[in-house]
Amino acid sequence: MRRLARIALAAVLLTGTVAAAPQATQTAPAVHANDRTLGRANAPVTVIEYASFTCHACGDWQILVWPEFKRRFVDTGRVRFVFRNMPTDPIELSGPAAALGRCAAPERFFDTVHALFEGQPALLRGGDQQVWYNAGVAASGRTRAQIDACVARPEIRTFLEAEVSAAAAAGVTGTPAFFVNGRRVADRTLGGLEIAIRNAEEGR
């Protein structure tokens, strides 16, 4: 698990240092209109993931766990899934990727997430950043010009800063971090999340 990096981004990147709030609640902020979600809006259980596109554990979860998680819980209407950004080192890679995801067409957001995580192993082995980023753009439903214009907007930086601050306030100190109906779940395996989801469904 990657520890949270010092966030030192310029223009499209974040600024400031992330630290857990002294009285972290371990409760994720409620889902809001600007969140990127997948699944029924009225699903009985909401699962929130805080992740970074340069976190190898996040990439492993996306590639190895997500397909079955989606089939079993999202596609069946049991879970509404929410993805939130928590950029980690190297910030010069994860920051632009987070902005790219935010600027993707909303209906193509999760395609963009998957494309970036699918290309992550090659990137972390020293692959070309531009090839990796271009794959995300290709999945985004936007042109490169549209993406470039969007990521330069100040409100994109402001939104990502807010996601980082909310994660810190919820006690997130590493990625990936999962919350089931607002409560932190330490076990991110499919089995561990299934138990938390079942407990949430039963009101426990």
PDB file of C-alpha atoms in Angstrom:
ATOM      1  CA  MET A   1       0.000   0.000   0.000  1.00  0.00           C
ATOM      2  CA  ARG A   2       1.389   3.373  -0.933  1.00  0.00           C
ATOM      3  CA  ARG A   3       1.461   5.960   1.794  1.00  0.00           C
ATOM      4  CA  LEU A   4      -0.024   9.338   0.950  1.00  0.00           C
ATOM      5  CA  ALA A   5       2.475  11.536  -0.818  1.00  0.00           C
ATOM      6  CA  ARG A   6       3.283  15.152  -0.281  1.00  0.00           C
ATOM      7  CA  ILE A   7       0.891  16.777  -2.744  1.00  0.00           C
ATOM      8  CA  ALA A   8       2.913  19.358  -4.640  1.00  0.00           C
ATOM      9  CA  LEU A   9       1.191  19.950  -7.919  1.00  0.00           C
ATOM     10  CA  ALA A  10       1.196  22.971 -10.164  1.00  0.00           C
ATOM     11  CA  ALA A  11      -1.597  24.068 -12.500  1.00  0.00           C
ATOM     12  CA  VAL A  12      -3.651  20.863 -12.902  1.00  0.00           C
ATOM     13  CA  LEU A  13      -2.095  19.226  -9.842  1.00  0.00           C
ATOM     14  CA  LEU A  14      -2.824  19.520  -6.155  1.00  0.00           C
ATOM     15  CA  THR A  15      -1.061  21.649  -3.577  1.00  0.00           C
ATOM     16  CA  GLY A  16      -0.411  21.301   0.114  1.00  0.00           C
ATOM     17  CA  THR A  17       0.395  18.428   2.421  1.00  0.00           C
ATOM     18  CA  VAL A  18      -2.116  15.716   3.210  1.00  0.00           C
ATOM     19  CA  ALA A  19      -2.335  14.504   6.783  1.00  0.00           C
ATOM     20  CA  ALA A  20      -5.011  12.631   8.632  1.00  0.00           C
ATOM     21  CA  ALA A  21      -7.221  14.878  10.679  1.00  0.00           C
ATOM     22  CA  PRO A  22      -6.394  14.718  14.402  1.00  0.00           C
ATOM     23  CA  GLN A  23      -9.896  13.444  15.164  1.00  0.00           C
ATOM     24  CA  ALA A  24     -10.431  11.376  12.029  1.00  0.00           C
ATOM     25  CA  THR A  25     -13.930   9.979  11.938  1.00  0.00           C
ATOM     26  CA  GLN A  26     -13.277   6.889   9.796  1.00  0.00           C
ATOM     27  CA  THR A  27     -16.544   7.831   8.090  1.00  0.00           C
ATOM     28  CA  ALA A  28     -16.557   8.821   4.445  1.00  0.00           C
ATOM     29  CA  PRO A  29     -18.452  11.935   3.341  1.00  0.00           C
ATOM     30  CA  ALA A  30     -21.882  11.243   1.887  1.00  0.00           C
ATOM     31  CA  VAL A  31     -22.241  10.722  -1.845  1.00  0.00           C
ATOM     32  CA  HIS A  32     -22.858  13.992  -3.683  1.00  0.00           C
ATOM     33  CA  ALA A  33     -23.884  15.050  -7.173  1.00  0.00           C
ATOM     34  CA  ASN A  34     -20.304  15.510  -8.357  1.00  0.00           C
ATOM     35  CA  ASP A  35     -19.242  11.972  -7.454  1.00  0.00           C
ATOM     36  CA  ARG A  36     -18.603   9.442 -10.199  1.00  0.00           C
ATOM     37  CA  THR A  37     -20.764   6.432  -9.441  1.00  0.00           C
ATOM     38  CA  LEU A  38     -21.724   3.115 -10.975  1.00  0.00           C
ATOM     39  CA  GLY A  39     -24.826   1.113 -10.122  1.00  0.00           C
ATOM     40  CA  ARG A  40     -28.332   1.857  -8.938  1.00  0.00           C
ATOM     41  CA  ALA A  41     -28.665   5.226  -7.243  1.00  0.00           C
ATOM     42  CA  ASN A  42     -31.057   3.640  -4.728  1.00  0.00           C
ATOM     43  CA  ALA A  43     -28.966   0.537  -4.077  1.00  0.00           C
ATOM     44  CA  PRO A  44     -29.128  -0.471  -0.398  1.00  0.00           C
ATOM     45  CA  VAL A  45     -25.343  -0.359  -0.003  1.00  0.00           C
ATOM     46  CA  THR A  46     -22.828   2.255  -1.138  1.00  0.00           C
ATOM     47  CA  VAL A  47     -19.161   1.319  -1.448  1.00  0.00           C
ATOM     48  CA  ILE A  48     -16.659   4.176  -1.751  1.00  0.00           C
ATOM     49  CA  GLU A  49     -13.083   3.608  -2.873  1.00  0.00           C
ATOM     50  CA  TYR A  50     -10.304   6.163  -2.463  1.00  0.00           C
ATOM     51  CA  ALA A  51      -7.562   5.252  -4.914  1.00  0.00           C
ATOM     52  CA  SER A  52      -4.521   6.511  -6.782  1.00  0.00           C
ATOM     53  CA  PHE A  53      -3.579   5.708 -10.346  1.00  0.00           C
ATOM     54  CA  THR A  54       0.041   5.111  -9.306  1.00  0.00           C
ATOM     55  CA  CYS A  55      -0.785   2.849  -6.348  1.00  0.00           C
ATOM     56  CA  HIS A  56       0.083  -0.708  -7.392  1.00  0.00           C
ATOM     57  CA  ALA A  57      -2.301  -2.185  -4.808  1.00  0.00           C
ATOM     58  CA  CYS A  58      -5.105  -0.081  -6.331  1.00  0.00           C
ATOM     59  CA  GLY A  59      -4.156  -1.376  -9.766  1.00  0.00           C
ATOM     60  CA  ASP A  60      -4.150  -4.961  -8.530  1.00  0.00           C
ATOM     61  CA  TRP A  61      -7.600  -4.490  -7.015  1.00  0.00           C
ATOM     62  CA  GLN A  62      -8.964  -2.977 -10.219  1.00  0.00           C
ATOM     63  CA  ILE A  63      -7.610  -5.715 -12.453  1.00  0.00           C
ATOM     64  CA  LEU A  64      -8.024  -8.750 -10.184  1.00  0.00           C
ATOM     65  CA  VAL A  65     -10.998  -7.980  -7.921  1.00  0.00           C
ATOM     66  CA  TRP A  66     -13.130  -5.358  -9.662  1.00  0.00           C
ATOM     67  CA  PRO A  67     -14.578  -7.556 -12.468  1.00  0.00           C
ATOM     68  CA  GLU A  68     -16.043 -10.076 -10.015  1.00  0.00           C
ATOM     69  CA  PHE A  69     -17.001  -7.366  -7.519  1.00  0.00           C
ATOM     70  CA  LYS A  70     -18.911  -5.546 -10.268  1.00  0.00           C
ATOM     71  CA  ARG A  71     -20.608  -8.721 -11.501  1.00  0.00           C
ATOM     72  CA  ARG A  72     -21.627  -9.849  -8.034  1.00  0.00           C
ATOM     73  CA  PHE A  73     -22.633  -6.589  -6.378  1.00  0.00           C
ATOM     74  CA  VAL A  74     -22.981  -3.685  -8.818  1.00  0.00           C
ATOM     75  CA  ASP A  75     -24.617  -5.443 -11.749  1.00  0.00           C
ATOM     76  CA  THR A  76     -27.118  -7.154  -9.431  1.00  0.00           C
ATOM     77  CA  GLY A  77     -28.254  -3.846  -7.919  1.00  0.00           C
ATOM     78  CA  ARG A  78     -26.910  -4.551  -4.447  1.00  0.00           C
ATOM     79  CA  VAL A  79     -24.210  -1.858  -4.485  1.00  0.00           C
ATOM     80  CA  ARG A  80     -23.693   1.648  -5.770  1.00  0.00           C
ATOM     81  CA  PHE A  81     -19.953   2.074  -6.273  1.00  0.00           C
ATOM     82  CA  VAL A  82     -18.173   5.428  -5.902  1.00  0.00           C
ATOM     83  CA  PHE A  83     -14.594   6.144  -7.008  1.00  0.00           C
ATOM     84  CA  ARG A  84     -12.729   9.061  -5.427  1.00  0.00           C
ATOM     85  CA  ASN A  85      -9.198  10.276  -6.108  1.00  0.00           C
ATOM     86  CA  MET A  86      -6.392  10.123  -3.557  1.00  0.00           C
ATOM     87  CA  PRO A  87      -3.199  10.812  -5.568  1.00  0.00           C
ATOM     88  CA  THR A  88       0.046   9.285  -4.260  1.00  0.00           C
ATOM     89  CA  ASP A  89       3.692   9.312  -5.315  1.00  0.00           C
ATOM     90  CA  PRO A  90       4.885   9.901  -7.956  1.00  0.00           C
ATOM     91  CA  ILE A  91       2.545  12.859  -7.937  1.00  0.00           C
ATOM     92  CA  GLU A  92       3.675  14.048 -11.353  1.00  0.00           C
ATOM     93  CA  LEU A  93       1.958  10.924 -12.731  1.00  0.00           C
ATOM     94  CA  SER A  94      -1.009  10.418 -10.422  1.00  0.00           C
ATOM     95  CA  GLY A  95      -2.067  14.073 -10.402  1.00  0.00           C
ATOM     96  CA  PRO A  96      -2.570  14.449 -14.169  1.00  0.00           C
ATOM     97  CA  ALA A  97      -4.268  11.041 -14.271  1.00  0.00           C
ATOM     98  CA  ALA A  98      -6.744  12.108 -11.591  1.00  0.00           C
ATOM     99  CA  ALA A  99      -7.493  15.290 -13.539  1.00  0.00           C
ATOM    100  CA  LEU A 100      -7.906  13.293 -16.750  1.00  0.00           C
ATOM    101  CA  GLY A 101     -10.399  10.979 -15.094  1.00  0.00           C
ATOM    102  CA  ARG A 102     -12.338  13.929 -13.785  1.00  0.00           C
ATOM    103  CA  CYS A 103     -12.459  15.451 -17.274  1.00  0.00           C
ATOM    104  CA  ALA A 104     -13.628  12.272 -18.999  1.00  0.00           C
ATOM    105  CA  ALA A 105     -17.231  12.125 -20.167  1.00  0.00           C
ATOM    106  CA  PRO A 106     -19.178  11.044 -17.056  1.00  0.00           C
ATOM    107  CA  GLU A 107     -20.488   7.919 -18.762  1.00  0.00           C
ATOM    108  CA  ARG A 108     -16.912   6.990 -19.742  1.00  0.00           C
ATOM    109  CA  PHE A 109     -15.327   7.688 -16.361  1.00  0.00           C
ATOM    110  CA  PHE A 110     -14.985   4.049 -15.331  1.00  0.00           C
ATOM    111  CA  ASP A 111     -13.668   3.115 -18.784  1.00  0.00           C
ATOM    112  CA  THR A 112     -10.970   5.730 -18.241  1.00  0.00           C
ATOM    113  CA  VAL A 113     -10.191   4.403 -14.770  1.00  0.00           C
ATOM    114  CA  HIS A 114      -9.822   0.883 -16.143  1.00  0.00           C
ATOM    115  CA  ALA A 115      -7.596   2.017 -19.021  1.00  0.00           C
ATOM    116  CA  LEU A 116      -5.241   3.845 -16.653  1.00  0.00           C
ATOM    117  CA  PHE A 117      -5.014   0.937 -14.233  1.00  0.00           C
ATOM    118  CA  GLU A 118      -4.586  -1.560 -17.066  1.00  0.00           C
ATOM    119  CA  GLY A 119      -1.571   0.374 -18.290  1.00  0.00           C
ATOM    120  CA  GLN A 120      -0.157   0.953 -14.813  1.00  0.00           C
ATOM    121  CA  PRO A 121       2.160  -2.102 -14.622  1.00  0.00           C
ATOM    122  CA  ALA A 122       4.050  -1.030 -17.743  1.00  0.00           C
ATOM    123  CA  LEU A 123       4.203   2.550 -16.485  1.00  0.00           C
ATOM    124  CA  LEU A 124       5.649   1.542 -13.111  1.00  0.00           C
ATOM    125  CA  ARG A 125       8.258  -0.564 -14.875  1.00  0.00           C
ATOM    126  CA  GLY A 126       9.504   2.603 -16.556  1.00  0.00           C
ATOM    127  CA  GLY A 127       7.094   2.792 -19.470  1.00  0.00           C
ATOM    128  CA  ASP A 128       6.324   5.989 -21.331  1.00  0.00           C
ATOM    129  CA  GLN A 129       4.012   8.310 -19.382  1.00  0.00           C
ATOM    130  CA  GLN A 130       2.556   9.794 -22.557  1.00  0.00           C
ATOM    131  CA  VAL A 131       1.561   6.374 -23.931  1.00  0.00           C
ATOM    132  CA  TRP A 132      -0.174   5.621 -20.623  1.00  0.00           C
ATOM    133  CA  TYR A 133      -1.919   8.988 -20.516  1.00  0.00           C
ATOM    134  CA  ASN A 134      -2.993   8.720 -24.156  1.00  0.00           C
ATOM    135  CA  ALA A 135      -4.695   5.401 -23.425  1.00  0.00           C
ATOM    136  CA  GLY A 136      -6.728   7.181 -20.775  1.00  0.00           C
ATOM    137  CA  VAL A 137      -7.632   9.957 -23.202  1.00  0.00           C
ATOM    138  CA  ALA A 138      -8.700   7.383 -25.806  1.00  0.00           C
ATOM    139  CA  ALA A 139     -11.095   5.833 -23.280  1.00  0.00           C
ATOM    140  CA  SER A 140     -12.431   9.163 -22.032  1.00  0.00           C
ATOM    141  CA  GLY A 141     -15.012   9.950 -24.691  1.00  0.00           C
ATOM    142  CA  ARG A 142     -13.312  13.328 -25.224  1.00  0.00           C
ATOM    143  CA  THR A 143     -10.760  14.605 -27.710  1.00  0.00           C
ATOM    144  CA  ARG A 144      -7.252  15.429 -26.561  1.00  0.00           C
ATOM    145  CA  ALA A 145      -7.997  19.126 -27.056  1.00  0.00           C
ATOM    146  CA  GLN A 146     -11.093  18.858 -24.871  1.00  0.00           C
ATOM    147  CA  ILE A 147      -9.161  17.041 -22.147  1.00  0.00           C
ATOM    148  CA  ASP A 148      -6.286  19.547 -22.238  1.00  0.00           C
ATOM    149  CA  ALA A 149      -8.704  22.460 -21.919  1.00  0.00           C
ATOM    150  CA  CYS A 150     -10.599  20.799 -19.091  1.00  0.00           C
ATOM    151  CA  VAL A 151      -7.624  19.826 -16.924  1.00  0.00           C
ATOM    152  CA  ALA A 152      -6.357  23.416 -17.097  1.00  0.00           C
ATOM    153  CA  ARG A 153      -9.532  24.730 -15.464  1.00  0.00           C
ATOM    154  CA  PRO A 154      -9.041  25.940 -11.846  1.00  0.00           C
ATOM    155  CA  GLU A 155     -12.211  24.179 -10.718  1.00  0.00           C
ATOM    156  CA  ILE A 156     -10.691  20.785 -11.549  1.00  0.00           C
ATOM    157  CA  ARG A 157      -7.795  21.477  -9.188  1.00  0.00           C
ATOM    158  CA  THR A 158     -10.233  22.742  -6.553  1.00  0.00           C
ATOM    159  CA  PHE A 159     -12.371  19.622  -6.851  1.00  0.00           C
ATOM    160  CA  LEU A 160      -9.389  17.280  -6.489  1.00  0.00           C
ATOM    161  CA  GLU A 161      -8.102  19.224  -3.494  1.00  0.00           C
ATOM    162  CA  ALA A 162     -11.524  18.800  -1.895  1.00  0.00           C
ATOM    163  CA  GLU A 163     -11.431  15.034  -2.486  1.00  0.00           C
ATOM    164  CA  VAL A 164      -8.005  14.816  -0.863  1.00  0.00           C
ATOM    165  CA  SER A 165      -9.103  16.904   2.129  1.00  0.00           C
ATOM    166  CA  ALA A 166     -12.245  14.812   2.596  1.00  0.00           C
ATOM    167  CA  ALA A 167     -10.194  11.630   2.508  1.00  0.00           C
ATOM    168  CA  ALA A 168      -7.826  12.964   5.154  1.00  0.00           C
ATOM    169  CA  ALA A 169     -10.754  14.008   7.335  1.00  0.00           C
ATOM    170  CA  ALA A 170     -12.124  10.473   7.058  1.00  0.00           C
ATOM    171  CA  GLY A 171      -8.829   9.057   8.313  1.00  0.00           C
ATOM    172  CA  VAL A 172      -7.492   7.786   5.002  1.00  0.00           C
ATOM    173  CA  THR A 173      -3.716   7.363   5.242  1.00  0.00           C
ATOM    174  CA  GLY A 174      -3.107   5.025   2.326  1.00  0.00           C
ATOM    175  CA  THR A 175      -4.685   3.625  -0.788  1.00  0.00           C
ATOM    176  CA  PRO A 176      -6.824   1.838  -1.689  1.00  0.00           C
ATOM    177  CA  ALA A 177      -9.244   2.666   1.124  1.00  0.00           C
ATOM    178  CA  PHE A 178     -12.811   1.355   1.183  1.00  0.00           C
ATOM    179  CA  PHE A 179     -15.932   2.487   2.995  1.00  0.00           C
ATOM    180  CA  VAL A 180     -19.174   0.494   3.060  1.00  0.00           C
ATOM    181  CA  ASN A 181     -22.210   2.638   3.861  1.00  0.00           C
ATOM    182  CA  GLY A 182     -19.799   5.230   5.192  1.00  0.00           C
ATOM    183  CA  ARG A 183     -17.855   2.892   7.491  1.00  0.00           C
ATOM    184  CA  ARG A 184     -14.188   2.070   6.897  1.00  0.00           C
ATOM    185  CA  VAL A 185     -13.464  -1.537   5.897  1.00  0.00           C
ATOM    186  CA  ALA A 186      -9.906  -2.738   6.398  1.00  0.00           C
ATOM    187  CA  ASP A 187     -10.219  -5.988   4.440  1.00  0.00           C
ATOM    188  CA  ARG A 188     -10.285  -5.063   0.747  1.00  0.00           C
ATOM    189  CA  THR A 189     -10.427  -8.638  -0.528  1.00  0.00           C
ATOM    190  CA  LEU A 190     -13.582  -9.755  -2.308  1.00  0.00           C
ATOM    191  CA  GLY A 191     -14.490 -11.890   0.699  1.00  0.00           C
ATOM    192  CA  GLY A 192     -13.866  -9.101   3.182  1.00  0.00           C
ATOM    193  CA  LEU A 193     -15.955  -6.636   1.236  1.00  0.00           C
ATOM    194  CA  GLU A 194     -18.716  -9.197   0.781  1.00  0.00           C
ATOM    195  CA  ILE A 195     -18.974  -9.631   4.558  1.00  0.00           C
ATOM    196  CA  ALA A 196     -19.147  -5.843   5.044  1.00  0.00           C
ATOM    197  CA  ILE A 197     -21.780  -5.526   2.328  1.00  0.00           C
ATOM    198  CA  ARG A 198     -23.869  -8.317   3.814  1.00  0.00           C
ATOM    199  CA  ASN A 199     -23.648  -6.740   7.258  1.00  0.00           C
ATOM    200  CA  ALA A 200     -24.737  -3.402   5.800  1.00  0.00           C
ATOM    201  CA  GLU A 201     -27.676  -5.040   4.058  1.00  0.00           C
ATOM    202  CA  GLU A 202     -28.713  -6.568   7.374  1.00  0.00           C
ATOM    203  CA  GLY A 203     -28.314  -3.288   9.229  1.00  0.00           C
ATOM    204  CA  ARG A 204     -25.325  -4.428  11.235  1.00  0.00           C
TER     205      ARG A 204
END
